[in-house]
C-alpha cells in the first residue's frame, strides 16, 4: 500500500483504504490497543489525513462498524432468495453468513467482539445490525410456519426467542470456525442447519420436546 | 451496607461485599467507566481498603470474572444429574443456566459482555469457563449419541460444532431474556430445549437435514 502513497486518488478510495487498515487493526488488536499511528501507516497515509477524513478514533471506529455491519447484512440478504422454500432460504442465508465471516475475519472480530463493549454509540450500531438480521430470521421462521400451515400455533415471543437462539448460535459458530483450522464456511453452515432445521422442522410439524412433569418447583425459574 | 461500616468483620466477608459491589458496578457501567470510588462507596468501605484487599482495578475485575464464572459453572453442574436420560440432563442443565443468569444479571453482563473484550488476561478467564461448559455440553451430546447407539457416526468435529452452537444460543438467549420483560428462566430454557433437542434428536436418529445438490461452486466456502 505504501506504493500508492504519492499518487492522487479520489477521497472515497483513500477513505476505504483507511477503513481497510482500521478494520484490520481494530480486529486484531482490539479497540483500546489500536493506535492511529499504526492505522495511518498501514493505510499508507499521514495521521493528519486520517483525522481530516474521519475526525477521531471514535468516529473511525464507528465508520468501521457501520461499513462491516452493512456488508454482512447485505451478504446475508443477497444469499436469501424469497421464492425458495423456507429450509432452502435458511441454508442459503447461513452459507452466505459463514462465507462472509470466514472471508472477513477482522471485520467479524470488530462486530462480534469489539463493537458491543466499548460504550453506547458503538453498541447501538452493532445492535441495529443484529436486530436487522434477527428480523430476517424471524421472517424465515414465520415463512416456515406458514409452509407447515401452523402459524396461529406459534406465539410471537416463541418465534422471537427461536430467532435469538439461531442468531446466537451463528455468532458463536462463526468465531469458532474462524479460530479452528480446517473448518470451512460450508461445514459451519451445515452443522448449524442440521442443528437448527431439524429442530425447527419438528417444532413446525407439531412435535415439540415435552418437559417432564415436575412436582419440585423449588429451583424453577 | 453503610451500617456495617464500623463493625469488625472477617476479611473474607468484607472481600465478598467488595466483589458484590464490583460485579454490580462493572455489570451496569462497563469495565472502563466503572470507578473504584463508586465500588468502595457501594461496598461501604474506604477506597484504600479495596486496594489493600484486591490490589488494583485489574485484579478486582479478574476476581469478579473468576467468582462469577465459578458460580455459573457450579450452578450448571449442580443442575445436571448424570444418571438421567440425555434429554432430561440437557433440560435440567439449561434450566439451571437460565435460572442462574436471570438471578445474577450483573454477573452475566460481566461474563458475557465485559470479560472478553478488555484484553487478554480477562478474556482467558472467560474462555476457560466457556470451554468447561462446552465440554459439559459435548459430553451430553455424546451421551445422547450413545443412547441412540450412534456414536461411531458422529464425527468429533461435528459434535464440537454442535456444542459451540448450543453454547452460543444459550448465551444469546440469556442476554435476550434478561432484557425482555416477562420472559422467565423456564420459558427461555424451554425455547432452547425445543430448538436444540428436537434438532439433536433428529440428528441422533439418523435424520439429518440434507443440503440440496448444487452445481454452482462459485460462492461456496
CSV table of C-alpha atoms in Angstrom, one decimal:
chain,number,residue,atom,x,y,z
A,1,UNK,CA,0.0,0.0,0.0
A,2,UNK,CA,3.0,2.3,0.5
A,3,UNK,CA,3.5,2.4,-3.3
A,4,UNK,CA,0.3,4.4,-3.8
A,5,UNK,CA,1.2,7.0,-1.2
A,6,UNK,CA,2.3,9.7,-3.5
A,7,UNK,CA,-0.4,9.2,-6.1
A,8,UNK,CA,-3.5,11.4,-6.2
A,9,UNK,CA,-6.7,9.4,-5.7
A,10,UNK,CA,-10.3,10.2,-5.1
A,11,UNK,CA,-11.2,10.8,-1.5
A,12,UNK,CA,-13.7,7.9,-1.5
A,13,UNK,CA,-11.0,5.5,-2.5
A,14,UNK,CA,-8.5,6.7,0.1
A,15,UNK,CA,-11.2,6.6,2.8
A,16,UNK,CA,-11.9,3.0,2.0
A,17,UNK,CA,-8.2,2.2,2.3
A,18,UNK,CA,-8.1,3.9,5.7
A,19,UNK,CA,-11.2,1.9,6.8
A,20,UNK,CA,-9.5,-1.3,5.5
A,21,UNK,CA,-6.5,-0.6,7.6
A,22,UNK,CA,-8.6,0.4,10.6
A,23,UNK,CA,-10.8,-2.8,10.5
A,24,UNK,CA,-7.6,-4.9,10.3
A,25,UNK,CA,-6.0,-3.1,13.3
A,26,UNK,CA,-9.2,-2.9,15.4
A,27,UNK,CA,-10.0,-6.5,14.7
A,28,UNK,CA,-6.5,-7.9,15.5
A,29,UNK,CA,-5.5,-5.6,18.4
A,30,UNK,CA,-8.8,-4.5,19.9
A,31,UNK,CA,-10.3,-1.0,20.0
A,32,UNK,CA,-8.3,0.2,23.1
A,33,UNK,CA,-4.9,-1.0,22.0
A,34,UNK,CA,-5.2,0.1,18.3
A,35,UNK,CA,-3.3,3.3,17.6
A,36,UNK,CA,-4.0,5.9,15.0
A,37,UNK,CA,-0.3,5.9,14.0
A,38,UNK,CA,-0.5,2.2,13.2
A,39,UNK,CA,-3.7,2.6,11.2
A,40,UNK,CA,-2.2,5.6,9.2
A,41,UNK,CA,0.9,3.6,8.4
A,42,UNK,CA,-0.9,0.5,7.3
A,43,UNK,CA,-3.1,2.7,5.1
A,44,UNK,CA,0.0,4.4,3.6
A,45,UNK,CA,-1.2,7.9,4.6
A,46,UNK,CA,-0.2,10.5,7.2
A,47,UNK,CA,-2.0,10.6,10.5
A,48,UNK,CA,-3.3,14.1,10.0
A,49,UNK,CA,-5.0,12.9,6.8
A,50,UNK,CA,-6.8,10.2,8.8
A,51,UNK,CA,-8.1,12.8,11.2
A,52,UNK,CA,-9.0,15.1,8.4
A,53,UNK,CA,-11.1,12.4,6.7
A,54,UNK,CA,-12.5,10.6,9.7
A,55,UNK,CA,-12.3,13.1,12.5
A,56,UNK,CA,-11.4,11.0,15.6
A,57,UNK,CA,-10.6,7.4,16.7
A,58,UNK,CA,-14.2,7.1,17.9
A,59,UNK,CA,-15.6,8.3,14.5
A,60,UNK,CA,-13.2,6.0,12.7
A,61,UNK,CA,-14.3,3.0,14.8
A,62,UNK,CA,-18.0,3.9,14.2
A,63,UNK,CA,-17.4,4.1,10.4
A,64,UNK,CA,-15.7,0.6,10.6
A,65,UNK,CA,-18.6,-0.9,12.5
A,66,UNK,CA,-21.1,0.7,10.1
A,67,UNK,CA,-19.3,-0.5,7.0
A,68,UNK,CA,-18.8,-4.0,8.2
A,69,UNK,CA,-22.3,-4.3,9.5
A,70,UNK,CA,-23.7,-3.1,6.2
A,71,UNK,CA,-21.5,-5.5,4.3
A,72,UNK,CA,-22.5,-8.5,6.4
A,73,UNK,CA,-26.2,-7.7,6.3
A,74,UNK,CA,-26.0,-7.2,2.5
A,75,UNK,CA,-24.2,-10.5,2.0
A,76,UNK,CA,-26.9,-12.4,4.0
A,77,UNK,CA,-29.7,-10.6,2.2
A,78,UNK,CA,-28.2,-11.3,-1.2
A,79,UNK,CA,-27.8,-15.0,-0.3
A,80,UNK,CA,-31.5,-15.5,0.5
A,81,UNK,CA,-34.0,-15.9,-2.3
A,82,UNK,CA,-37.5,-15.3,-1.0
A,83,UNK,CA,-39.2,-17.5,-3.6
A,84,UNK,CA,-37.3,-20.7,-2.4
A,85,UNK,CA,-38.8,-23.0,0.3
A,86,UNK,CA,-38.0,-21.9,3.9
A,87,UNK,CA,-35.4,-24.5,4.6
A,88,UNK,CA,-33.5,-23.7,1.4
A,89,UNK,CA,-33.7,-20.0,2.3
A,90,UNK,CA,-32.2,-20.7,5.7
A,91,UNK,CA,-29.5,-22.8,4.2
A,92,UNK,CA,-28.5,-20.1,1.6
A,93,UNK,CA,-28.6,-17.4,4.4
A,94,UNK,CA,-26.4,-19.5,6.7
A,95,UNK,CA,-23.9,-20.2,3.9
A,96,UNK,CA,-23.8,-16.5,2.9
A,97,UNK,CA,-23.2,-15.6,6.6
A,98,UNK,CA,-20.4,-18.1,7.2
A,99,UNK,CA,-18.8,-17.4,3.9
A,100,UNK,CA,-18.7,-13.7,4.6
A,101,UNK,CA,-17.4,-14.0,8.2
A,102,UNK,CA,-14.7,-16.5,7.0
A,103,UNK,CA,-13.5,-14.1,4.3
A,104,UNK,CA,-13.6,-11.1,6.7
A,105,UNK,CA,-12.3,-12.4,10.0
A,106,UNK,CA,-11.1,-8.9,11.1
A,107,UNK,CA,-14.5,-7.4,10.2
A,108,UNK,CA,-16.2,-10.1,12.2
A,109,UNK,CA,-14.0,-9.6,15.2
A,110,UNK,CA,-14.8,-5.8,15.1
A,111,UNK,CA,-18.5,-6.6,15.1
A,112,UNK,CA,-18.7,-9.6,17.4
A,113,UNK,CA,-16.0,-8.7,20.0
A,114,UNK,CA,-15.2,-5.0,19.8
A,115,UNK,CA,-18.4,-3.2,18.8
A,116,UNK,CA,-20.6,-4.2,21.7
A,117,UNK,CA,-18.4,-3.4,24.7
A,118,UNK,CA,-16.8,0.0,24.3
A,119,UNK,CA,-19.8,2.1,25.2
A,120,UNK,CA,-23.1,3.1,23.9
A,121,UNK,CA,-22.7,4.7,20.4
A,122,UNK,CA,-20.7,1.6,19.2
A,123,UNK,CA,-23.0,-0.9,20.8
A,124,UNK,CA,-26.0,0.8,19.3
A,125,UNK,CA,-24.5,0.3,15.8
A,126,UNK,CA,-24.0,-3.4,16.5
A,127,UNK,CA,-27.5,-3.8,18.0
A,128,UNK,CA,-29.1,-2.2,14.9
A,129,UNK,CA,-27.4,-4.8,12.7
A,130,UNK,CA,-28.2,-7.7,14.9
A,131,UNK,CA,-31.8,-6.7,15.1
A,132,UNK,CA,-32.0,-6.4,11.3
A,133,UNK,CA,-30.6,-10.0,10.9
A,134,UNK,CA,-32.8,-11.3,13.7
A,135,UNK,CA,-35.8,-9.7,11.9
A,136,UNK,CA,-34.7,-11.5,8.7
A,137,UNK,CA,-34.5,-14.8,10.6
A,138,UNK,CA,-37.9,-14.2,12.3
A,139,UNK,CA,-39.4,-13.8,8.8
A,140,UNK,CA,-37.9,-17.1,7.8
A,141,UNK,CA,-39.3,-18.9,10.8
A,142,UNK,CA,-42.7,-17.4,10.1
A,143,UNK,CA,-42.4,-18.5,6.4
A,144,UNK,CA,-41.5,-22.0,7.6
A,145,UNK,CA,-44.6,-21.9,9.9
A,146,UNK,CA,-46.8,-20.9,7.0
A,147,UNK,CA,-45.4,-23.6,4.8
A,148,UNK,CA,-46.3,-26.1,7.6
A,149,UNK,CA,-49.7,-24.3,8.0
A,150,UNK,CA,-49.1,-23.8,11.7
A,151,UNK,CA,-48.7,-20.0,12.1
A,152,UNK,CA,-51.5,-19.5,14.5
A,153,UNK,CA,-49.9,-22.0,16.9
A,154,UNK,CA,-46.5,-20.3,17.3
A,155,UNK,CA,-46.7,-17.4,19.7
A,156,UNK,CA,-44.7,-14.2,18.7
A,157,UNK,CA,-42.4,-14.5,21.8
A,158,UNK,CA,-41.5,-18.1,20.9
A,159,UNK,CA,-40.6,-17.0,17.4
A,160,UNK,CA,-38.5,-14.1,18.8
A,161,UNK,CA,-36.7,-16.5,21.2
A,162,UNK,CA,-36.0,-19.0,18.4
A,163,UNK,CA,-34.6,-16.3,16.2
A,164,UNK,CA,-32.4,-15.1,19.1
A,165,UNK,CA,-31.1,-18.6,19.7
A,166,UNK,CA,-30.3,-19.1,16.0
A,167,UNK,CA,-28.5,-15.7,15.7
A,168,UNK,CA,-26.5,-16.5,18.9
A,169,UNK,CA,-25.6,-20.0,17.6
A,170,UNK,CA,-24.4,-18.5,14.3
A,171,UNK,CA,-22.3,-15.8,16.0
A,172,UNK,CA,-20.7,-18.4,18.2
A,173,UNK,CA,-20.0,-20.9,15.4
A,174,UNK,CA,-18.5,-18.1,13.2
A,175,UNK,CA,-16.0,-17.3,15.9
A,176,UNK,CA,-15.3,-21.0,16.4
A,177,UNK,CA,-14.9,-21.7,12.7
A,178,UNK,CA,-12.5,-18.7,12.3
A,179,UNK,CA,-10.4,-20.0,15.2
A,180,UNK,CA,-10.4,-23.7,14.2
A,181,UNK,CA,-8.1,-24.6,11.3
A,182,UNK,CA,-9.8,-26.6,8.5
A,183,UNK,CA,-13.4,-25.8,9.3
A,184,UNK,CA,-14.9,-24.4,6.1
A,185,UNK,CA,-17.8,-22.0,5.8
A,186,UNK,CA,-19.9,-24.7,4.2
A,187,UNK,CA,-19.2,-27.1,7.1
A,188,UNK,CA,-20.2,-24.5,9.7
A,189,UNK,CA,-23.4,-23.7,7.8
A,190,UNK,CA,-24.2,-27.5,7.5
A,191,UNK,CA,-23.7,-28.0,11.2
A,192,UNK,CA,-26.0,-25.2,12.2
A,193,UNK,CA,-28.5,-26.1,9.5
A,194,UNK,CA,-28.7,-29.6,10.9
A,195,UNK,CA,-29.0,-28.4,14.4
A,196,UNK,CA,-31.5,-25.7,13.6
A,197,UNK,CA,-33.6,-27.0,10.9
A,198,UNK,CA,-34.3,-30.5,12.2
A,199,UNK,CA,-35.3,-28.8,15.4
A,200,UNK,CA,-37.4,-26.1,13.8
A,201,UNK,CA,-38.8,-28.7,11.5
A,202,UNK,CA,-40.1,-30.9,14.4
A,203,UNK,CA,-41.5,-27.8,16.0
A,204,UNK,CA,-43.4,-26.8,12.9
A,205,UNK,CA,-44.6,-30.3,12.4
A,206,UNK,CA,-46.2,-30.0,15.9
A,207,UNK,CA,-43.6,-32.3,17.6
A,208,UNK,CA,-42.1,-30.1,20.3
A,209,UNK,CA,-39.9,-31.6,23.0
A,210,UNK,CA,-42.1,-32.1,26.1
A,211,UNK,CA,-40.7,-31.1,29.5
A,212,UNK,CA,-41.1,-33.8,32.2
A,213,UNK,CA,-43.8,-33.4,34.8
A,214,UNK,CA,-42.2,-31.8,37.8
A,215,UNK,CA,-43.5,-31.9,41.4
A,216,UNK,CA,-40.4,-30.0,42.6
A,217,UNK,CA,-40.9,-26.3,42.0
A,218,UNK,CA,-38.2,-25.1,44.4
A,219,UNK,CA,-35.5,-24.2,41.9
A,220,UNK,CA,-37.7,-23.4,38.9
A,221,UNK,CA,-37.2,-20.1,37.3
B,1,UNK,CA,-24.4,-1.6,53.6
B,2,UNK,CA,-23.2,1.7,55.2
B,3,UNK,CA,-24.5,0.5,58.5
B,4,UNK,CA,-21.9,-2.3,58.8
B,5,UNK,CA,-19.0,0.1,58.0
B,6,UNK,CA,-17.7,0.5,61.6
B,7,UNK,CA,-18.2,-3.2,62.7
B,8,UNK,CA,-15.3,-5.5,62.7
B,9,UNK,CA,-15.8,-8.4,60.3
B,10,UNK,CA,-13.7,-11.2,58.8
B,11,UNK,CA,-11.7,-10.3,55.8
B,12,UNK,CA,-13.4,-13.0,53.7
B,13,UNK,CA,-16.8,-11.5,54.4
B,14,UNK,CA,-15.7,-7.9,53.6
B,15,UNK,CA,-14.0,-9.1,50.4
B,16,UNK,CA,-17.2,-10.7,49.2
B,17,UNK,CA,-19.0,-7.4,49.8
B,18,UNK,CA,-16.4,-5.6,47.7
B,19,UNK,CA,-16.8,-8.2,45.0
B,20,UNK,CA,-20.7,-7.9,45.2
B,21,UNK,CA,-20.3,-4.1,44.7
B,22,UNK,CA,-17.7,-4.5,41.9
B,23,UNK,CA,-19.8,-7.0,40.0
B,24,UNK,CA,-22.8,-4.7,40.1
B,25,UNK,CA,-20.8,-1.7,39.0
B,26,UNK,CA,-18.8,-3.5,36.3
B,27,UNK,CA,-22.0,-5.2,35.1
B,28,UNK,CA,-24.1,-2.0,34.9
B,29,UNK,CA,-21.4,0.6,33.8
B,30,UNK,CA,-18.9,-1.5,32.0
B,31,UNK,CA,-15.3,-2.1,32.9
B,32,UNK,CA,-13.8,1.2,31.6
B,33,UNK,CA,-16.5,3.5,33.1
B,34,UNK,CA,-16.6,1.9,36.5
B,35,UNK,CA,-14.7,3.8,39.1
B,36,UNK,CA,-13.0,2.4,42.3
B,37,UNK,CA,-14.6,5.3,44.2
B,38,UNK,CA,-18.1,4.1,43.3
B,39,UNK,CA,-17.3,0.5,44.1
B,40,UNK,CA,-15.8,1.4,47.5
B,41,UNK,CA,-18.8,3.5,48.3
B,42,UNK,CA,-21.3,0.8,47.3
B,43,UNK,CA,-19.4,-1.7,49.4
B,44,UNK,CA,-19.4,0.7,52.3
B,45,UNK,CA,-15.7,0.7,52.7
B,46,UNK,CA,-12.8,3.1,52.0
B,47,UNK,CA,-11.1,3.1,48.7
B,48,UNK,CA,-7.6,2.3,50.3
B,49,UNK,CA,-9.2,-0.8,51.8
B,50,UNK,CA,-10.3,-2.0,48.4
B,51,UNK,CA,-6.8,-1.6,47.1
B,52,UNK,CA,-5.4,-3.2,50.2
B,53,UNK,CA,-7.6,-6.3,49.7
B,54,UNK,CA,-7.7,-6.6,45.9
B,55,UNK,CA,-4.7,-4.7,44.8
B,56,UNK,CA,-5.8,-2.9,41.6
B,57,UNK,CA,-8.8,-2.4,39.3
B,58,UNK,CA,-7.5,-5.1,37.0
B,59,UNK,CA,-7.1,-7.6,39.9
B,60,UNK,CA,-10.5,-6.7,41.2
B,61,UNK,CA,-12.1,-7.3,37.8
B,62,UNK,CA,-10.3,-10.6,37.4
B,63,UNK,CA,-11.5,-11.7,40.8
B,64,UNK,CA,-15.1,-10.7,39.7
B,65,UNK,CA,-14.9,-12.7,36.5
B,66,UNK,CA,-13.4,-15.7,38.3
B,67,UNK,CA,-16.1,-15.7,41.0
B,68,UNK,CA,-19.0,-15.3,38.6
B,69,UNK,CA,-17.6,-17.9,36.2
B,70,UNK,CA,-17.2,-20.4,39.1
B,71,UNK,CA,-20.7,-19.7,40.4
B,72,UNK,CA,-22.2,-20.2,36.9
B,73,UNK,CA,-20.3,-23.4,36.1
B,74,UNK,CA,-21.1,-24.7,39.6
B,75,UNK,CA,-24.9,-23.9,39.1
B,76,UNK,CA,-25.0,-25.8,35.8
B,77,UNK,CA,-23.0,-28.8,37.1
B,78,UNK,CA,-25.3,-29.0,40.1
B,79,UNK,CA,-28.4,-28.9,37.8
B,80,UNK,CA,-27.3,-31.9,35.7
B,81,UNK,CA,-27.7,-35.4,37.1
B,82,UNK,CA,-25.6,-37.8,35.1
B,83,UNK,CA,-27.9,-40.8,35.7
B,84,UNK,CA,-30.8,-39.2,33.9
B,85,UNK,CA,-31.5,-39.7,30.2
B,86,UNK,CA,-29.6,-37.3,28.0
B,87,UNK,CA,-32.6,-35.1,27.1
B,88,UNK,CA,-33.5,-34.7,30.7
B,89,UNK,CA,-29.9,-33.8,31.6
B,90,UNK,CA,-29.9,-31.1,28.9
B,91,UNK,CA,-33.2,-29.8,30.2
B,92,UNK,CA,-32.0,-29.6,33.8
B,93,UNK,CA,-28.7,-28.0,32.7
B,94,UNK,CA,-30.5,-25.4,30.6
B,95,UNK,CA,-32.9,-24.6,33.4
B,96,UNK,CA,-30.0,-24.2,35.9
B,97,UNK,CA,-28.2,-22.0,33.4
B,98,UNK,CA,-31.1,-19.6,32.7
B,99,UNK,CA,-32.2,-19.5,36.4
B,100,UNK,CA,-28.6,-18.5,37.4
B,101,UNK,CA,-28.3,-15.8,34.7
B,102,UNK,CA,-31.7,-14.4,35.4
B,103,UNK,CA,-30.9,-14.2,39.2
B,104,UNK,CA,-27.5,-12.7,38.5
B,105,UNK,CA,-27.9,-10.3,35.6
B,106,UNK,CA,-24.9,-8.1,36.5
B,107,UNK,CA,-22.7,-11.2,36.9
B,108,UNK,CA,-23.9,-12.4,33.5
B,109,UNK,CA,-23.1,-9.0,31.9
B,110,UNK,CA,-19.6,-9.1,33.4
B,111,UNK,CA,-19.0,-12.5,31.9
B,112,UNK,CA,-20.9,-12.1,28.6
B,113,UNK,CA,-20.1,-8.5,27.7
B,114,UNK,CA,-17.2,-7.2,29.7
B,115,UNK,CA,-14.8,-10.1,30.3
B,116,UNK,CA,-14.0,-11.0,26.7
B,117,UNK,CA,-13.1,-7.6,25.3
B,118,UNK,CA,-10.8,-5.8,27.6
B,119,UNK,CA,-7.6,-7.6,26.9
B,120,UNK,CA,-6.0,-11.0,27.3
B,121,UNK,CA,-5.9,-11.9,31.0
B,122,UNK,CA,-9.7,-11.2,31.3
B,123,UNK,CA,-10.6,-12.9,28.1
B,124,UNK,CA,-8.6,-16.0,29.1
B,125,UNK,CA,-10.7,-16.3,32.3
B,126,UNK,CA,-13.9,-16.2,30.3
B,127,UNK,CA,-12.6,-18.6,27.7
B,128,UNK,CA,-11.7,-21.1,30.4
B,129,UNK,CA,-15.3,-21.1,31.7
B,130,UNK,CA,-16.8,-21.3,28.3
B,131,UNK,CA,-14.6,-24.2,27.4
B,132,UNK,CA,-15.6,-26.0,30.6
B,133,UNK,CA,-19.3,-25.5,29.8
B,134,UNK,CA,-18.8,-26.5,26.1
B,135,UNK,CA,-17.0,-29.7,27.4
B,136,UNK,CA,-20.0,-30.5,29.6
B,137,UNK,CA,-22.3,-30.0,26.6
B,138,UNK,CA,-20.1,-32.1,24.4
B,139,UNK,CA,-20.3,-34.9,27.0
B,140,UNK,CA,-24.1,-34.6,26.9
B,141,UNK,CA,-24.3,-34.8,23.1
B,142,UNK,CA,-22.0,-37.9,23.2
B,143,UNK,CA,-24.3,-39.4,25.9
B,144,UNK,CA,-27.3,-38.7,23.7
B,145,UNK,CA,-25.5,-40.4,20.7
B,146,UNK,CA,-24.7,-43.4,22.9
B,147,UNK,CA,-28.3,-43.7,24.0
B,148,UNK,CA,-29.3,-43.6,20.3
B,149,UNK,CA,-26.5,-46.2,19.6
B,150,UNK,CA,-25.0,-43.9,17.0
B,151,UNK,CA,-21.7,-42.7,18.5
B,152,UNK,CA,-19.4,-44.0,15.7
B,153,UNK,CA,-21.5,-42.0,13.2
B,154,UNK,CA,-21.0,-38.6,14.7
B,155,UNK,CA,-17.5,-37.1,13.9
B,156,UNK,CA,-15.7,-35.3,16.7
B,157,UNK,CA,-15.7,-32.0,14.9
B,158,UNK,CA,-19.4,-32.2,14.2
B,159,UNK,CA,-20.0,-32.7,18.0
B,160,UNK,CA,-17.7,-29.8,18.8
B,161,UNK,CA,-19.6,-27.6,16.4
B,162,UNK,CA,-23.0,-28.6,17.8
B,163,UNK,CA,-21.7,-27.9,21.3
B,164,UNK,CA,-20.5,-24.5,20.2
B,165,UNK,CA,-23.8,-23.7,18.5
B,166,UNK,CA,-25.7,-24.7,21.7
B,167,UNK,CA,-23.5,-22.6,24.0
B,168,UNK,CA,-23.8,-19.6,21.7
B,169,UNK,CA,-27.6,-20.0,21.5
B,170,UNK,CA,-27.8,-20.1,25.3
B,171,UNK,CA,-25.6,-17.0,25.7
B,172,UNK,CA,-27.7,-15.1,23.3
B,173,UNK,CA,-31.0,-16.2,24.8
B,174,UNK,CA,-29.8,-15.3,28.3
B,175,UNK,CA,-29.0,-11.8,27.3
B,176,UNK,CA,-32.3,-11.5,25.5
B,177,UNK,CA,-34.3,-13.0,28.4
B,178,UNK,CA,-32.7,-10.6,30.8
B,179,UNK,CA,-33.5,-7.6,28.5
B,180,UNK,CA,-37.1,-8.7,27.7
B,181,UNK,CA,-39.6,-8.1,30.5
B,182,UNK,CA,-41.8,-11.1,31.4
B,183,UNK,CA,-39.5,-13.9,29.9
B,184,UNK,CA,-38.9,-16.4,32.7
B,185,UNK,CA,-35.9,-18.6,33.0
B,186,UNK,CA,-38.1,-21.6,32.4
B,187,UNK,CA,-39.5,-20.2,29.2
B,188,UNK,CA,-36.0,-19.4,27.9
B,189,UNK,CA,-34.9,-22.9,28.8
B,190,UNK,CA,-38.0,-24.4,27.1
B,191,UNK,CA,-37.4,-22.4,23.9
B,192,UNK,CA,-33.8,-23.5,23.6
B,193,UNK,CA,-34.7,-27.1,24.6
B,194,UNK,CA,-37.3,-27.3,21.8
B,195,UNK,CA,-34.9,-25.8,19.3
B,196,UNK,CA,-31.9,-27.9,20.3
B,197,UNK,CA,-33.3,-31.2,21.4
B,198,UNK,CA,-35.7,-31.8,18.5
B,199,UNK,CA,-32.8,-30.9,16.2
B,200,UNK,CA,-30.2,-33.1,18.0
B,201,UNK,CA,-32.9,-35.8,18.4
B,202,UNK,CA,-33.4,-36.0,14.6
B,203,UNK,CA,-29.7,-35.9,14.1
B,204,UNK,CA,-29.2,-38.8,16.5
B,205,UNK,CA,-32.0,-40.7,14.9
B,206,UNK,CA,-30.1,-40.5,11.7
B,207,UNK,CA,-32.4,-37.9,10.1
B,208,UNK,CA,-30.0,-35.0,9.3
B,209,UNK,CA,-31.2,-32.2,7.1
B,210,UNK,CA,-29.8,-32.8,3.6
B,211,UNK,CA,-28.3,-29.9,1.6
B,212,UNK,CA,-29.6,-29.6,-1.9
B,213,UNK,CA,-27.4,-30.8,-4.8
B,214,UNK,CA,-25.6,-27.7,-6.0
B,215,UNK,CA,-23.9,-27.4,-9.4
B,216,UNK,CA,-22.7,-23.8,-8.7
B,217,UNK,CA,-19.5,-24.0,-6.6
B,218,UNK,CA,-18.6,-20.3,-7.2
B,219,UNK,CA,-19.5,-18.8,-3.8
B,220,UNK,CA,-19.2,-22.0,-1.7
B,221,UNK,CA,-17.0,-21.6,1.3
